[in-house]
Coordinates of C-alpha atoms and ligand atoms in Angstrom, one line a residue:
M1 CA 220.6 -173.5 -138.8
K2 CA 218.7 -175.9 -137.3
L3 CA 217.6 -179.6 -139.2
L4 CA 214.7 -181.5 -138.3
L5 CA 215.6 -184.8 -140.1
V6 CA 213.0 -187.6 -140.1
E7 CA 213.8 -190.4 -142.1
D8 CA 213.6 -194.2 -141.0
N9 CA 215.7 -195.7 -143.4
L10 CA 219.8 -195.4 -142.1
T11 CA 221.5 -195.4 -145.2
D12 CA 219.3 -192.5 -146.5
A13 CA 220.3 -190.8 -143.4
E14 CA 224.0 -191.0 -143.1
F15 CA 223.9 -190.4 -147.7
L16 CA 222.2 -186.8 -146.9
Q17 CA 224.4 -185.7 -143.8
A18 CA 227.7 -186.3 -145.8
S19 CA 226.4 -184.2 -148.8
L20 CA 226.3 -181.4 -146.4
R21 CA 229.3 -182.0 -143.8
R22 CA 231.2 -182.3 -147.9
S23 CA 229.6 -178.7 -149.1
K24 CA 231.8 -177.8 -145.5
A25 CA 228.9 -175.3 -144.2
E26 CA 229.2 -174.7 -140.7
D27 CA 225.5 -173.5 -139.2
V28 CA 224.7 -176.6 -140.1
D29 CA 223.3 -178.7 -137.2
L30 CA 221.3 -181.2 -138.0
T31 CA 219.8 -183.8 -135.8
H32 CA 217.3 -186.9 -137.0
V33 CA 214.2 -188.7 -136.0
T34 CA 213.6 -192.3 -138.2
T35 CA 209.7 -191.8 -137.1
I36 CA 206.5 -189.6 -137.0
K37 CA 206.1 -189.3 -133.4
E38 CA 209.2 -188.9 -132.9
G39 CA 208.9 -186.0 -135.2
T40 CA 206.3 -184.0 -134.3
R41 CA 207.5 -184.8 -130.4
A42 CA 210.2 -182.5 -131.5
V43 CA 208.9 -179.7 -133.8
R44 CA 206.5 -179.9 -130.5
K45 CA 209.9 -179.1 -128.2
G46 CA 211.1 -176.4 -130.6
G47 CA 214.1 -174.5 -132.0
F48 CA 213.9 -175.9 -136.1
D49 CA 214.2 -174.1 -138.3
V50 CA 213.0 -177.0 -141.3
I51 CA 211.8 -179.9 -141.1
L52 CA 213.7 -182.6 -143.7
L53 CA 211.0 -184.9 -144.2
D54 CA 210.9 -188.6 -145.4
L55 CA 206.9 -189.9 -146.5
N56 CA 208.0 -193.5 -145.9
L57 CA 207.9 -194.2 -142.6
P58 CA 207.3 -196.8 -140.4
D59 CA 204.2 -195.8 -138.4
G60 CA 202.7 -193.9 -141.4
S61 CA 203.6 -193.0 -144.5
G62 CA 203.2 -190.5 -147.4
I63 CA 199.4 -187.0 -146.4
E64 CA 200.1 -188.7 -143.3
C65 CA 203.2 -187.8 -142.4
V66 CA 202.6 -184.4 -143.3
E67 CA 200.2 -183.9 -142.4
A68 CA 201.6 -184.5 -138.7
M69 CA 204.5 -181.9 -138.8
Q70 CA 202.2 -179.2 -139.8
E71 CA 199.5 -179.8 -137.1
A72 CA 202.3 -180.0 -134.5
D73 CA 204.0 -176.7 -136.7
P74 CA 201.6 -174.9 -139.2
D75 CA 204.3 -173.2 -139.4
M76 CA 207.7 -174.5 -140.2
P77 CA 208.8 -175.6 -143.1
I78 CA 209.2 -178.7 -144.6
V79 CA 211.0 -180.0 -147.8
V80 CA 210.1 -183.4 -148.9
L81 CA 211.6 -185.7 -149.4
S82 CA 211.0 -188.2 -152.3
G83 CA 212.9 -191.5 -153.4
Q84 CA 212.9 -191.4 -158.2
D85 CA 210.4 -192.9 -158.2
D86 CA 207.3 -191.0 -156.7
E87 CA 208.6 -187.5 -157.6
D88 CA 206.0 -186.9 -159.2
F89 CA 203.5 -187.4 -155.8
A90 CA 206.6 -185.5 -154.2
I91 CA 205.1 -182.1 -156.9
S92 CA 202.2 -183.1 -155.9
I93 CA 202.9 -182.1 -152.5
L94 CA 204.2 -179.2 -152.7
S95 CA 200.2 -178.2 -153.0
I96 CA 199.4 -179.2 -149.6
G97 CA 202.4 -176.7 -148.0
V98 CA 205.5 -178.8 -148.4
Q99 CA 207.4 -175.8 -149.2
D100 CA 210.1 -177.8 -151.2
Y101 CA 211.3 -181.4 -152.6
L102 CA 215.0 -182.6 -152.2
V103 CA 215.3 -186.5 -154.8
K104 CA 216.9 -188.9 -153.0
W105 CA 220.4 -189.5 -153.2
E106 CA 220.5 -187.3 -156.5
G107 CA 221.2 -184.1 -154.0
K108 CA 224.8 -182.6 -153.9
G109 CA 225.5 -180.8 -150.1
R110 CA 225.0 -176.9 -151.4
L111 CA 222.0 -177.9 -153.7
I112 CA 220.5 -179.2 -151.1
L113 CA 221.2 -177.2 -148.6
R114 CA 220.1 -174.5 -151.3
S115 CA 216.5 -176.4 -151.9
I116 CA 216.6 -175.8 -147.6
R117 CA 217.5 -172.3 -148.0
F118 CA 214.1 -171.1 -150.3
A119 CA 212.3 -173.6 -148.5
I120 CA 212.2 -171.4 -145.2
E121 CA 211.6 -168.2 -147.4
R122 CA 208.9 -169.7 -149.0
K123 CA 207.5 -170.3 -146.3
R124 CA 207.5 -167.7 -144.4
S125 CA 206.3 -165.2 -147.7
E126 CA 203.3 -167.0 -147.5
K127 CA 203.7 -166.0 -143.6
R128 CA 203.9 -162.5 -144.7
L129 CA 201.0 -163.2 -147.2
N130 CA 199.2 -165.1 -144.9
Y131 CA 199.1 -162.5 -141.9
L132 CA 198.4 -158.9 -145.4
A133 CA 195.8 -160.9 -146.1
Q134 CA 193.7 -161.8 -142.7
Y135 CA 195.0 -158.4 -141.5
D136 CA 194.7 -155.1 -142.1
S137 CA 198.0 -153.6 -142.6
L138 CA 196.8 -149.5 -141.5
T139 CA 195.8 -150.4 -137.4
G140 CA 197.3 -154.0 -137.0
V141 CA 193.9 -156.2 -136.0
P142 CA 192.6 -158.5 -138.6
N143 CA 190.6 -157.3 -141.4
R144 CA 186.6 -158.6 -142.6
Q145 CA 187.5 -161.1 -143.7
Y146 CA 189.7 -163.0 -140.5
L147 CA 186.6 -162.0 -138.4
T148 CA 184.7 -164.2 -140.3
E149 CA 186.2 -166.7 -140.2
Q150 CA 186.7 -166.4 -136.7
L151 CA 182.8 -166.0 -135.9
D152 CA 182.7 -168.7 -138.1
Q153 CA 183.8 -170.8 -135.6
S154 CA 182.8 -168.8 -132.9
I155 CA 179.0 -170.2 -133.1
A156 CA 181.0 -174.0 -134.0
R157 CA 181.6 -173.6 -129.9
A158 CA 179.1 -171.5 -128.8
Q159 CA 177.0 -173.9 -130.3
R160 CA 178.1 -177.5 -129.2
A161 CA 178.4 -175.2 -125.7
G162 CA 174.6 -173.7 -125.8
N163 CA 175.3 -169.6 -125.2
K164 CA 175.5 -166.9 -127.0
V165 CA 177.9 -165.0 -129.6
A166 CA 177.8 -161.0 -129.6
L167 CA 178.8 -159.3 -133.6
F168 CA 178.7 -155.6 -132.7
Y169 CA 179.2 -153.2 -135.4
L170 CA 181.2 -150.3 -134.9
D171 CA 181.3 -147.1 -137.3
L172 CA 181.7 -143.5 -136.3
D173 CA 179.9 -141.3 -136.6
K174 CA 181.2 -138.4 -138.3
F175 CA 184.5 -139.1 -139.6
K176 CA 185.0 -137.6 -142.7
A177 CA 184.4 -134.2 -141.5
V178 CA 187.8 -135.5 -139.7
N179 CA 189.6 -136.7 -143.1
D180 CA 187.8 -133.7 -144.1
T181 CA 189.0 -131.5 -141.8
L182 CA 192.5 -132.0 -141.0
G183 CA 193.8 -133.7 -143.7
H184 CA 194.3 -137.9 -144.8
D185 CA 196.5 -138.4 -141.8
A186 CA 195.5 -137.2 -139.4
G187 CA 192.4 -139.6 -140.1
D188 CA 194.2 -142.6 -140.8
L189 CA 196.4 -141.2 -137.1
L190 CA 192.3 -141.4 -135.4
L191 CA 191.7 -144.8 -136.5
K192 CA 194.5 -146.4 -135.0
E193 CA 194.0 -144.7 -131.9
V194 CA 190.7 -145.4 -132.4
A195 CA 191.7 -149.0 -132.9
Q196 CA 194.2 -149.2 -130.2
R197 CA 190.9 -148.2 -127.3
L198 CA 189.1 -151.1 -128.9
Y199 CA 191.6 -153.0 -128.0
L200 CA 191.8 -152.0 -125.2
H201 CA 188.7 -152.1 -123.9
T202 CA 188.6 -156.8 -125.8
R203 CA 189.5 -158.9 -123.3
A204 CA 191.3 -162.4 -124.3
G205 CA 188.8 -164.6 -127.1
D206 CA 187.1 -161.4 -128.1
V207 CA 187.9 -160.9 -131.8
L208 CA 188.2 -156.8 -132.9
A209 CA 189.0 -156.2 -136.6
R210 CA 188.1 -153.2 -138.7
L211 CA 185.5 -154.4 -141.8
G212 CA 187.6 -151.1 -143.8
G213 CA 187.2 -147.0 -144.2
D214 CA 186.2 -146.3 -140.0
E215 CA 184.2 -149.6 -139.7
F216 CA 185.6 -151.8 -137.0
A217 CA 182.9 -155.0 -135.3
V218 CA 183.9 -157.1 -132.3
V219 CA 183.0 -161.4 -132.2
I220 CA 182.3 -161.6 -128.4
E221 CA 181.8 -165.2 -126.8
G222 CA 180.2 -167.0 -124.1
L223 CA 177.7 -165.1 -123.7
N224 CA 174.5 -165.9 -121.3
Q225 CA 172.2 -163.3 -121.7
A226 CA 172.0 -161.3 -125.0
H227 CA 171.5 -158.1 -121.7
D228 CA 175.7 -159.1 -120.9
A229 CA 176.6 -157.4 -124.5
E230 CA 175.0 -154.0 -123.7
S231 CA 177.5 -153.0 -121.1
F232 CA 179.4 -154.4 -123.6
A233 CA 178.6 -151.9 -126.1
R234 CA 178.4 -148.8 -123.5
N235 CA 181.7 -149.9 -122.5
I236 CA 182.5 -148.8 -125.3
V237 CA 180.7 -145.4 -126.4
N238 CA 182.2 -144.4 -123.6
S239 CA 185.6 -144.7 -123.8
L240 CA 184.9 -142.3 -126.9
V241 CA 184.0 -140.6 -124.7
E242 CA 188.1 -138.8 -123.4
P243 CA 188.9 -136.8 -126.8
F244 CA 191.5 -137.7 -129.3
M245 CA 194.9 -135.6 -129.3
M246 CA 196.1 -135.3 -132.9
N247 CA 199.1 -132.5 -133.7
G248 CA 198.2 -130.8 -130.8
R249 CA 194.4 -130.6 -131.3
E250 CA 191.5 -132.2 -129.5
V251 CA 188.6 -134.1 -131.8
Q252 CA 186.3 -135.8 -130.4
V253 CA 184.4 -138.6 -131.8
T254 CA 181.3 -141.1 -131.6
A255 CA 180.2 -143.6 -132.3
S256 CA 176.6 -145.5 -133.5
I257 CA 177.2 -149.0 -132.5
G258 CA 174.5 -152.2 -134.1
I259 CA 174.8 -155.7 -132.0
S260 CA 173.3 -158.9 -133.7
I261 CA 173.3 -162.0 -131.8
F262 CA 174.3 -166.4 -131.8
P263 CA 171.7 -167.3 -131.7
D264 CA 168.5 -165.4 -131.8
D265 CA 168.8 -163.0 -134.8
S266 CA 170.4 -165.9 -136.8
N267 CA 173.0 -169.3 -137.2
E268 CA 175.4 -167.7 -139.5
A269 CA 177.9 -164.6 -139.7
A270 CA 177.3 -163.3 -143.0
V271 CA 173.0 -162.7 -141.3
L272 CA 174.4 -161.9 -138.4
L273 CA 176.9 -159.7 -140.1
K274 CA 173.8 -157.7 -142.1
N275 CA 171.9 -157.4 -139.6
A276 CA 174.3 -155.9 -137.1
D277 CA 175.4 -154.2 -139.5
I278 CA 171.4 -152.5 -140.0
A279 CA 170.8 -152.6 -136.1
M280 CA 174.1 -150.1 -136.3
Y281 CA 172.1 -147.5 -139.3
Q282 CA 169.7 -148.0 -137.2
A283 CA 171.7 -146.3 -134.9
K284 CA 172.3 -143.4 -137.1
E285 CA 169.4 -142.1 -137.6
G286 CA 168.4 -142.5 -134.4
G287 CA 171.1 -139.8 -133.7
R288 CA 173.9 -141.3 -133.8
N289 CA 176.5 -142.4 -130.5
E290 CA 174.8 -144.7 -129.0
F291 CA 174.1 -148.5 -129.7
K292 CA 171.3 -150.9 -130.9
F293 CA 169.9 -154.6 -131.1
F294 CA 168.9 -156.0 -134.6
T295 CA 165.4 -156.4 -134.3
E296 CA 162.9 -158.3 -137.1
H297 CA 161.4 -154.9 -137.1
M298 CA 163.8 -153.8 -138.1
H299 CA 164.3 -156.0 -141.3
A300 CA 161.3 -155.7 -142.4
E301 CA 162.1 -151.9 -142.4
L302 CA 164.6 -152.1 -144.8
V303 CA 162.8 -154.1 -147.1
E304 CA 160.3 -151.7 -146.5
R305 CA 162.9 -148.9 -147.9
H306 CA 164.9 -151.3 -150.1
Q307 CA 160.9 -150.6 -152.7
L308 CA 160.4 -147.1 -152.1
E309 CA 163.5 -146.5 -153.2
Q310 CA 162.9 -149.4 -156.4
D311 CA 159.8 -147.0 -156.6
I312 CA 161.4 -144.0 -156.6
Q313 CA 162.8 -144.7 -158.8
T314 CA 159.8 -146.6 -161.3
A315 CA 158.3 -142.7 -160.3
L316 CA 160.9 -141.2 -161.6
R317 CA 160.9 -143.1 -165.3
L318 CA 156.6 -143.3 -165.8
K319 CA 157.2 -139.6 -164.3
Q320 CA 153.9 -140.3 -161.7
F321 CA 156.1 -136.7 -160.2
A322 CA 153.6 -134.0 -159.1
L323 CA 154.7 -130.8 -158.4
V324 CA 151.7 -129.1 -155.7
Y325 CA 151.9 -124.4 -155.5
Q326 CA 151.3 -122.6 -152.3
P327 CA 151.0 -119.5 -152.4
K328 CA 152.9 -116.7 -150.4
V329 CA 151.2 -113.5 -149.5
S330 CA 152.3 -109.2 -148.4
I331 CA 151.0 -109.4 -144.3
E332 CA 150.8 -105.9 -145.6
T333 CA 148.8 -105.8 -148.8
L334 CA 147.8 -109.2 -148.1
Q335 CA 148.8 -109.6 -151.9
L336 CA 149.9 -112.6 -153.4
T337 CA 154.1 -112.0 -153.7
G338 CA 154.6 -116.0 -154.7
M339 CA 154.5 -119.5 -154.3
E340 CA 156.4 -123.3 -152.7
A341 CA 156.9 -125.5 -154.5
L342 CA 155.6 -129.4 -152.8
I343 CA 156.6 -132.2 -154.1
R344 CA 153.7 -134.9 -154.2
W345 CA 153.8 -138.2 -155.8
N346 CA 150.6 -140.3 -157.3
C347 CA 151.7 -143.1 -156.9
P348 CA 149.8 -146.7 -158.8
T349 CA 150.2 -148.4 -154.7
R350 CA 150.0 -145.7 -152.0
G351 CA 148.1 -143.5 -153.2
L352 CA 149.1 -139.0 -153.8
V353 CA 152.6 -139.8 -151.5
R354 CA 153.9 -136.6 -149.7
P355 CA 157.7 -135.9 -149.3
A356 CA 157.6 -136.6 -145.3
H357 CA 156.9 -139.9 -147.0
F358 CA 159.4 -139.9 -149.5
I359 CA 161.9 -137.4 -149.6
H360 CA 164.4 -138.6 -147.0
A361 CA 164.2 -142.7 -148.8
A362 CA 164.7 -139.9 -152.1
E363 CA 168.6 -138.6 -151.2
E364 CA 170.2 -141.3 -149.2
S365 CA 169.4 -143.5 -152.2
G366 CA 170.9 -140.8 -153.8
Y367 CA 167.4 -140.2 -156.5
I368 CA 166.7 -137.2 -155.1
V369 CA 170.0 -135.3 -157.2
P370 CA 167.8 -136.1 -161.1
L371 CA 164.5 -135.8 -158.7
G372 CA 165.5 -132.2 -158.3
Y373 CA 166.5 -131.2 -161.6
W374 CA 163.0 -132.4 -162.9
I375 CA 161.2 -130.4 -159.7
L376 CA 163.1 -127.7 -161.2
S377 CA 162.3 -128.0 -164.6
D378 CA 158.6 -128.7 -164.7
I379 CA 158.6 -125.4 -162.3
C380 CA 160.2 -123.2 -165.9
R381 CA 157.7 -125.6 -167.8
T382 CA 154.7 -124.6 -165.9
L383 CA 156.4 -120.7 -166.1
K384 CA 156.2 -120.6 -169.2
T385 CA 153.1 -121.6 -169.9
W386 CA 151.7 -119.7 -167.8
Q387 CA 153.8 -117.5 -169.3
E388 CA 152.3 -117.4 -172.4
D389 CA 149.3 -117.7 -171.4
G390 CA 149.5 -113.6 -170.9
L391 CA 149.5 -114.4 -167.0
K392 CA 151.6 -112.3 -164.3
V393 CA 153.8 -114.3 -162.4
T394 CA 155.3 -114.4 -159.5
P395 CA 158.9 -116.2 -158.3
V396 CA 158.7 -119.7 -157.0
S397 CA 160.8 -120.5 -154.6
V398 CA 162.0 -125.2 -154.4
N399 CA 163.3 -126.8 -151.8
V400 CA 166.6 -128.0 -152.5
S401 CA 168.3 -131.4 -150.4
A402 CA 171.5 -131.2 -148.9
R403 CA 172.2 -134.1 -152.0
Q404 CA 171.3 -131.9 -154.8
F405 CA 173.5 -128.9 -153.6
Q406 CA 176.6 -130.7 -152.5
Q407 CA 176.7 -131.9 -156.5
A408 CA 179.3 -130.3 -157.6
D409 CA 177.6 -128.6 -161.5
F410 CA 174.2 -128.2 -158.8
P411 CA 174.6 -124.2 -160.2
D412 CA 176.2 -124.8 -164.1
R413 CA 173.1 -126.9 -164.0
V414 CA 170.5 -125.3 -161.8
A415 CA 171.6 -122.2 -165.3
N416 CA 171.4 -124.7 -167.8
I417 CA 167.6 -125.2 -166.8
L418 CA 166.5 -121.8 -166.8
E419 CA 168.6 -121.2 -170.2
Q420 CA 166.3 -124.3 -171.4
H421 CA 163.0 -122.9 -170.8
E422 CA 163.6 -119.4 -171.3
I423 CA 162.8 -118.8 -167.3
D424 CA 164.6 -115.0 -165.7
S425 CA 166.6 -116.5 -161.9
S426 CA 164.9 -113.6 -160.9
L427 CA 162.1 -115.7 -160.8
I428 CA 163.8 -118.5 -158.9
E429 CA 164.5 -118.3 -155.3
L430 CA 166.0 -121.2 -153.7
E431 CA 164.8 -123.0 -150.1
L432 CA 168.1 -124.5 -148.4
T433 CA 168.2 -125.2 -144.3
E434 CA 170.9 -124.2 -142.0
G435 CA 172.2 -128.2 -142.0
L436 CA 172.9 -128.1 -145.4
L437 CA 175.3 -124.8 -145.7
M438 CA 177.5 -125.7 -141.8
E439 CA 178.4 -128.8 -143.1
D440 CA 181.3 -127.5 -145.8
T441 CA 180.7 -124.2 -144.8
D442 CA 183.2 -123.0 -148.1
A443 CA 182.2 -124.8 -150.5
A444 CA 178.9 -123.5 -148.9
Q445 CA 179.5 -120.6 -149.9
I446 CA 181.5 -120.3 -153.1
C447 CA 178.0 -122.4 -154.4
L448 CA 175.9 -120.2 -153.0
E449 CA 178.1 -117.0 -154.5
K450 CA 177.5 -118.4 -158.0
L451 CA 173.7 -119.6 -158.0
K452 CA 173.8 -115.1 -156.1
K453 CA 175.7 -114.4 -160.2
I454 CA 173.7 -116.0 -161.2
G455 CA 170.0 -114.2 -159.8
L456 CA 168.9 -116.5 -157.9
S457 CA 168.0 -115.4 -154.9
I458 CA 168.8 -117.3 -151.8
A459 CA 165.6 -118.3 -149.1
I460 CA 167.0 -120.5 -145.3
D461 CA 164.9 -123.2 -144.5
D462 CA 163.7 -123.7 -141.4
F463 CA 165.3 -121.6 -140.0
G464 CA 165.8 -121.3 -136.2
T465 CA 166.0 -124.8 -136.0
G466 CA 169.2 -125.8 -136.6
N467 CA 172.5 -125.0 -134.1
S468 CA 171.7 -121.4 -135.7
C469 CA 176.1 -119.8 -135.9
L470 CA 175.2 -115.4 -137.0
A471 CA 179.0 -115.6 -138.2
Y472 CA 177.8 -117.4 -141.4
L473 CA 174.2 -115.0 -142.3
R474 CA 176.6 -112.1 -142.3
K475 CA 179.2 -114.4 -144.3
F476 CA 176.7 -116.1 -147.2
P477 CA 174.6 -114.2 -149.2
I478 CA 170.7 -115.2 -148.3
D479 CA 168.2 -112.5 -148.8
I480 CA 165.7 -114.7 -147.4
L481 CA 164.8 -116.0 -143.4
K482 CA 162.0 -118.0 -143.3
I483 CA 160.3 -118.5 -139.5
D484 CA 159.9 -122.2 -138.4
K485 CA 156.7 -122.7 -138.0
S486 CA 157.6 -124.8 -135.6
F487 CA 157.5 -121.1 -133.5
V488 CA 154.4 -120.0 -135.7
D489 CA 152.1 -122.1 -134.2
E490 CA 153.4 -121.5 -131.0
V491 CA 153.4 -117.7 -131.2
G492 CA 150.7 -116.4 -128.8
E493 CA 150.8 -119.3 -126.2
S494 CA 154.8 -119.7 -125.1
A495 CA 156.5 -117.0 -124.3
D496 CA 160.0 -118.1 -125.8
S497 CA 158.4 -118.3 -128.8
D498 CA 157.2 -115.1 -129.6
Q499 CA 160.8 -113.8 -128.6
I500 CA 162.0 -117.0 -131.2
C501 CA 160.2 -114.9 -133.6
K502 CA 160.8 -111.4 -133.1
A503 CA 164.5 -111.8 -132.6
I504 CA 164.5 -113.0 -135.7
I505 CA 162.3 -110.6 -137.5
S506 CA 164.7 -107.9 -135.9
L507 CA 167.5 -110.2 -136.8
A508 CA 166.9 -110.5 -140.6
K509 CA 165.9 -106.4 -140.5
S510 CA 169.9 -106.0 -139.7
L511 CA 171.0 -107.7 -142.7
G512 CA 168.6 -106.1 -144.6
L513 CA 166.8 -110.5 -145.1
E514 CA 163.4 -110.6 -146.2
T515 CA 161.3 -111.9 -143.0
V516 CA 158.6 -114.8 -144.3
A517 CA 156.1 -116.6 -141.1
E518 CA 155.3 -120.5 -142.3
G519 CA 152.8 -122.6 -141.0
V520 CA 150.3 -120.1 -141.4
E521 CA 147.1 -120.8 -140.4
T522 CA 145.2 -118.5 -137.4
E523 CA 145.0 -114.2 -137.1
R524 CA 146.1 -114.3 -134.2
Q525 CA 149.4 -115.6 -135.9
L526 CA 148.8 -113.4 -139.2
E527 CA 148.5 -110.5 -136.9
F528 CA 151.3 -111.0 -134.0
L529 CA 153.0 -111.0 -137.4
K530 CA 152.1 -107.7 -138.3
E531 CA 153.0 -106.0 -135.4
N532 CA 156.3 -107.9 -135.3
G533 CA 157.3 -106.3 -139.3
C534 CA 157.1 -109.9 -140.1
D535 CA 157.5 -109.1 -144.5
I536 CA 155.2 -112.7 -145.8
A537 CA 152.6 -115.7 -144.6
Q538 CA 152.6 -118.6 -145.9
G539 CA 150.2 -121.4 -144.8
Y540 CA 146.4 -122.6 -144.7
L541 CA 144.8 -119.5 -143.2
F542 CA 146.4 -118.0 -146.9
G543 CA 145.9 -121.5 -148.7
H544 CA 146.5 -125.3 -149.2
P545 CA 148.9 -125.7 -151.6
I546 CA 146.6 -126.2 -155.0
W547 CA 148.7 -128.3 -158.4
G548 CA 149.2 -125.9 -160.7
K549 CA 145.8 -125.4 -163.1
E550 CA 144.3 -123.9 -159.9
I551 CA 147.1 -121.9 -158.9
I552 CA 146.6 -119.7 -162.7
E553 CA 143.1 -118.7 -161.0
L554 CA 144.8 -117.6 -158.1
L555 CA 147.5 -115.9 -160.5
D556 CA 144.4 -113.7 -162.8
H557 CA 143.3 -113.0 -159.3
S558 CA 146.7 -111.2 -158.3
K559 CA 146.4 -108.7 -161.0
G560 CA 144.5 -106.6 -158.4
N561 CA 141.2 -108.0 -158.3
F562 CA 141.5 -110.2 -155.1
A563 CA 137.6 -109.3 -154.3
S564 CA 136.0 -111.3 -156.7
L565 CA 136.9 -114.6 -155.1
K566 CA 135.1 -116.6 -152.5
P567 CA 136.6 -116.5 -149.5
T568 CA 136.1 -120.3 -147.2
I569 CA 137.4 -119.1 -144.5
S570 CA 136.3 -115.5 -142.0
F571 CA 137.9 -113.3 -141.3
K572 CA 137.0 -110.9 -138.0
N573 CA 139.0 -108.3 -139.3
S574 CA 138.1 -106.9 -141.9
E575 CA 141.4 -105.9 -142.9
T576 CA 141.5 -109.3 -143.8
Q577 CA 138.3 -109.7 -145.0
N578 CA 138.2 -107.7 -148.1
A579 CA 141.9 -109.7 -149.2
R580 CA 139.2 -112.5 -149.4
I581 CA 142.4 -114.7 -148.8
L582 CA 142.2 -117.4 -151.1
N583 CA 141.6 -120.9 -149.4
L584 CA 140.2 -123.1 -153.1
G585 CA 142.6 -125.6 -152.5
A586 CA 142.3 -127.1 -149.1
K587 CA 139.8 -129.3 -150.1
Y588 CA 142.7 -131.7 -152.2
L589 CA 146.3 -131.7 -150.5
T590 CA 146.1 -130.6 -146.6
Ligands
C2E601 P1 159.1 -127.2 -145.5 O1 160.3 -126.9 -147.0 O2 158.5 -126.7 -144.0 O3 157.2 -126.9 -145.6 C1 156.4 -126.7 -146.1 C2 155.5 -127.3 -145.2 O4 154.5 -127.7 -144.6 C3 155.2 -128.9 -146.2 O5 155.1 -130.0 -146.3 C4 153.9 -127.7 -146.3 O6 152.9 -128.6 -146.7 C5 152.8 -127.6 -145.1 N1 152.1 -126.4 -144.6 C6 152.1 -125.1 -145.4 N2 151.6 -124.2 -144.8 C7 150.9 -125.2 -143.2 C8 150.0 -124.4 -142.6 O7 148.9 -123.8 -142.0 N3 149.7 -126.2 -141.8 C9 150.7 -127.2 -141.5 N4 149.8 -128.1 -140.1 N5 151.6 -127.5 -142.0 C10 151.8 -126.9 -143.5 P2 154.8 -130.5 -147.2 O8 154.3 -130.8 -149.3 O9 153.8 -132.0 -147.0 O10 156.1 -131.4 -147.6 C11 156.8 -131.3 -146.3 C12 158.2 -131.3 -146.1 O11 159.3 -131.6 -147.5 C13 158.4 -129.6 -146.5 O12 158.8 -128.6 -145.4 C14 159.9 -130.8 -147.1 O13 161.4 -130.2 -146.2 C15 159.9 -131.0 -148.2 N6 159.9 -131.1 -149.6 C16 158.9 -130.6 -150.5 N7 158.9 -131.0 -151.4 C17 160.1 -130.7 -151.3 C18 160.7 -130.9 -152.6 O14 160.2 -130.5 -154.2 N8 162.3 -130.9 -152.8 C19 162.9 -131.3 -151.1 N9 164.3 -131.3 -151.7 N10 162.5 -131.2 -150.2 C20 161.0 -131.1 -150.1
CA602 CA1 159.8 -124.9 -147.7
CA603 CA1 159.5 -125.1 -143.5

């Protein structure tokens, strides 16, 4: 053990050395110096395990002595030597990073040695704690705390040098899927490998950190223009192109990156982090696997989004939501066969808001879950009053968001609502999108089977727009395919769309499913659908979505008395004209 004794009082030094000799410790090798200057020089040279430090030296005293040694080597354990009358001071000094103290003339050699060993051990565990507080234990790269500290320092340096700092906020896309399908161990392994790959792309002086979960950040200093950050971001995106090998399987990951720049976006580390996070979020929204620079516009958007979410919460509480219903008509008989419930928000400040403006925010914030149950309850309440008024009701279809469908108790709660309102399950159709079912096909199948058991019909909404996987059509208990409006729109105008429509209809037929064409606006489209055997049509041609109370009129006439309704559109085709379809709602809620 190599000790450095910094003590100007030669008698004190001699006593200490004698005590150590007497303890017969063999591995003790003591170097004695008498000033701070000599002491720090020796420490810098290195090789010592511990410093025994007097606090009254010719070139300094007290804390000064400690600080000089710590500056020379912050990792060096220090034991302070104190006189009998300044023991209190020695104790107080333990809080500034001194590991122990010895009162001169008091210690026997063994006690002194014990104190020294204790000091070394204590320093070691302090270092370890320090490390743990600053490094991520899984990947070994620095953690958020360390990054934030470093970012502060980078900003200070860049301020002096007059250059820029770029902060990259990186989030892996669909990491959860890897965790879910390959297990947590594979997920951990992937994070380690990603950290390594990112590390390869950093240079000395850059800081790579793991912020938590599947989020990483990189700080780069000394940029001259924001533009320089772009090539780094591109490099990172490219570096992930090569798949990772996990237990012999190739796993492909991509990342979304948000970039904020000092001083362009902020002077504060915390704000830069927040802004880069916002930009990352935007990159994700923009389709993942890309990078985005933070802009003020993004910030404004975020504030707006936050306001929207608050307002949705208020709207739920104050019952500002209402449902409109759009008729669905049998193409064969032109009779009303059902209707789709569509949500509207009667917002005191925004006016009547269409779902396109708020459903996404409701999904992101989770409010779609209570909203979804309210929608279903409201449909049931309305159906009940119609039934009580003696109307012959038709099934109502309701749109279900992924977030709702993924609630483990979704089928149970749907069953409860039906029961509570005494509504027959055959009166409710659920419209789900393909993407929603494909996210976790096993879970989806279980859920669908429960819903089927309750007696609900299942429709696939916007069919043809997602990554359709025909295999699952067979696997899932589905009843209806809704041909997406984008195909119906182009019927007769694009050979592709004609083909797709035909293909969907014949596919549905072969699987025994019903087809509904949505967004039917023209007679020509209706003709085409009829010729090709589509079952049901929904669209402005037959009616815009209208409030429940107006639907009553339709239900009344659907008893077979269509003819008395005044048609607001004229048809060339006499058959359609006879049906006198019902464009009641055109003036309301397009
Ligand atoms: P969607 O399920 O595809 O609903 C059809 C949309 O097309 C409705 O818009 C409807 O008003 C509109 N539409 C119907 N016929 C025509 C037509 O002939 N021409 C044109 N141009 N448009 C037509 P809306 O009501 O604005 O709903 C938009 C989307 O919002 C819906 O698309 C659905 O994804 C979502 N949404 C609506 N209501 C709910 C709801 O209660 N819950 C959930 N989760 N989502 C809903
Ligand atoms: Ca729908
Ligand atoms: Ca649709």
